[in-house]
Each structure stands twice: as C-alpha cells, then as structure tokens.
Amino acid sequence: MSEYQVKKLRRTDKGRIVAGVCSGVGEFVGIDANMVRIALAILTLFGGLGVGIYAIGWLLMPDEHHETSIVQDVISKQQQRKSTADWSGEQKPQP
C-alpha cells in the first residue's frame, strides 16, 4: 500500500513577511507567494477587502508548528472555562 501525503493549508515560516498567510496559500496552491500578496494588495486598494481576507486567514489557518488555529484555541479555552464553572458562574477547583 502506498501512503498519500495530504496537503494542509498552513501559515509557513518560509517566506513569511507578516504572519505567513500569503506564503502558506502560495505553497498550498503551488504559486509564488508574491502573486498572492499582489492579489491581496489589489483587493485592498479596491475597497479594503484584502486586509479582511488576510486577517481571516491569519485567524483560521494554523501555523505550521501547531495543529490548531487561533480561533480553535480560543474556542477550546472557552469550552474548558465553561466546563469548570458551575451554575452560579463560580470556578470549580481543579483536581
């Protein structure tokens, strides 16, 4: 049996300028990261959409050294906090 290597969309360190979103998308799609940067710059000039797309990518794409994204980390922390609070909102002591 041959093993398939699945491509994962991640923010990368290689070619990173700010948060690694463009370099991660470029690597995933197979194009130069500068092409992604140019596209986002053009979208930013025409209505500011590029900044929003970049911010969403930064929040939703995990870093190459982590399995979860920033949003997933925040959600799991909230769920842990809810599970340790009783009905009155007070924190239960951790065992």
Short mmCIF file of C-alpha atoms in Angstrom, two decimals:
data_model
loop_
_atom_site.label_atom_id
_atom_site.label_comp_id
_atom_site.label_asym_id
_atom_site.label_seq_id
_atom_site.Cartn_x
_atom_site.Cartn_y
_atom_site.Cartn_z
CA MET A 1 0.00 0.00 0.00
CA SER A 2 1.22 3.47 -0.76
CA GLU A 3 0.70 6.30 1.65
CA TYR A 4 -0.72 9.55 0.37
CA GLN A 5 0.64 12.79 1.68
CA VAL A 6 -2.22 15.21 2.23
CA LYS A 7 -1.52 18.89 1.61
CA LYS A 8 -2.53 21.05 4.53
CA LEU A 9 -3.21 24.76 4.36
CA ARG A 10 -0.93 26.28 6.99
CA ARG A 11 0.85 29.56 7.69
CA THR A 12 4.50 28.94 6.92
CA ASP A 13 7.79 30.29 8.25
CA LYS A 14 9.49 30.00 4.87
CA GLY A 15 8.93 33.26 3.02
CA ARG A 16 6.98 34.78 5.89
CA ILE A 17 6.74 38.56 5.95
CA VAL A 18 3.96 39.26 8.46
CA ALA A 19 2.03 36.18 9.62
CA GLY A 20 2.80 33.69 6.84
CA VAL A 21 -0.68 33.67 5.29
CA CYS A 22 0.41 34.50 1.74
CA SER A 23 3.37 32.12 1.81
CA GLY A 24 1.11 29.35 3.15
CA VAL A 25 -1.54 29.91 0.48
CA GLY A 26 1.12 30.13 -2.22
CA GLU A 27 2.70 26.87 -1.10
CA PHE A 28 -0.68 25.13 -0.88
CA VAL A 29 -1.83 26.28 -4.33
CA GLY A 30 1.60 25.90 -5.92
CA ILE A 31 2.23 29.51 -6.91
CA ASP A 32 4.68 32.16 -5.78
CA ALA A 33 3.65 33.87 -2.54
CA ASN A 34 4.28 37.25 -4.16
CA MET A 35 1.38 36.59 -6.55
CA VAL A 36 -0.91 36.11 -3.55
CA ARG A 37 0.48 39.29 -1.99
CA ILE A 38 -0.17 41.26 -5.18
CA ALA A 39 -3.73 39.95 -5.38
CA LEU A 40 -4.39 40.94 -1.77
CA ALA A 41 -2.82 44.37 -2.35
CA ILE A 42 -5.10 44.96 -5.34
CA LEU A 43 -8.14 43.85 -3.30
CA THR A 44 -7.05 46.22 -0.54
CA LEU A 45 -6.86 49.15 -2.95
CA PHE A 46 -10.35 48.45 -4.27
CA GLY A 47 -12.43 48.53 -1.10
CA GLY A 48 -10.11 47.17 1.58
CA LEU A 49 -11.20 43.56 1.11
CA GLY A 50 -7.61 42.28 1.03
CA VAL A 51 -6.97 43.27 4.65
CA GLY A 52 -10.09 41.42 5.78
CA ILE A 53 -9.18 38.30 3.83
CA TYR A 54 -5.65 38.36 5.27
CA ALA A 55 -7.00 38.76 8.83
CA ILE A 56 -9.42 35.87 8.35
CA GLY A 57 -6.59 33.72 7.01
CA TRP A 58 -4.42 34.61 10.00
CA LEU A 59 -7.20 33.63 12.41
CA LEU A 60 -8.31 30.42 10.67
CA MET A 61 -5.08 28.97 9.29
CA PRO A 62 -2.96 27.08 11.81
CA ASP A 63 0.75 27.77 12.00
CA GLU A 64 2.94 25.03 10.55
CA HIS A 65 4.16 24.19 14.07
CA HIS A 66 0.64 23.84 15.55
CA GLU A 67 -2.32 21.60 14.84
CA THR A 68 -4.99 24.20 15.66
CA SER A 69 -5.68 27.75 14.54
CA ILE A 70 -6.01 30.81 16.75
CA VAL A 71 -9.81 30.61 16.57
CA GLN A 72 -9.81 26.92 17.51
CA ASP A 73 -7.56 27.67 20.50
CA VAL A 74 -9.88 30.45 21.73
CA ILE A 75 -12.98 28.25 21.35
CA SER A 76 -11.39 25.34 23.22
CA LYS A 77 -10.32 27.67 26.06
CA GLN A 78 -13.89 28.98 26.32
CA GLN A 79 -15.27 25.44 26.41
CA GLN A 80 -12.80 24.48 29.15
CA ARG A 81 -13.77 27.57 31.13
CA LYS A 82 -17.49 26.73 30.80
CA SER A 83 -16.92 23.13 31.88
CA THR A 84 -15.15 24.23 35.07
CA ALA A 85 -17.81 26.80 36.08
CA ASP A 86 -20.93 25.73 37.99
CA TRP A 87 -24.41 27.22 37.55
CA SER A 88 -23.57 30.26 39.68
CA GLY A 89 -20.62 31.17 37.45
CA GLU A 90 -18.04 30.41 40.13
CA GLN A 91 -15.00 28.43 39.14
CA LYS A 92 -14.79 24.88 40.43
CA PRO A 93 -11.46 23.84 41.90
CA GLN A 94 -9.39 21.76 39.51
CA PRO A 95 -8.46 18.26 40.73
#
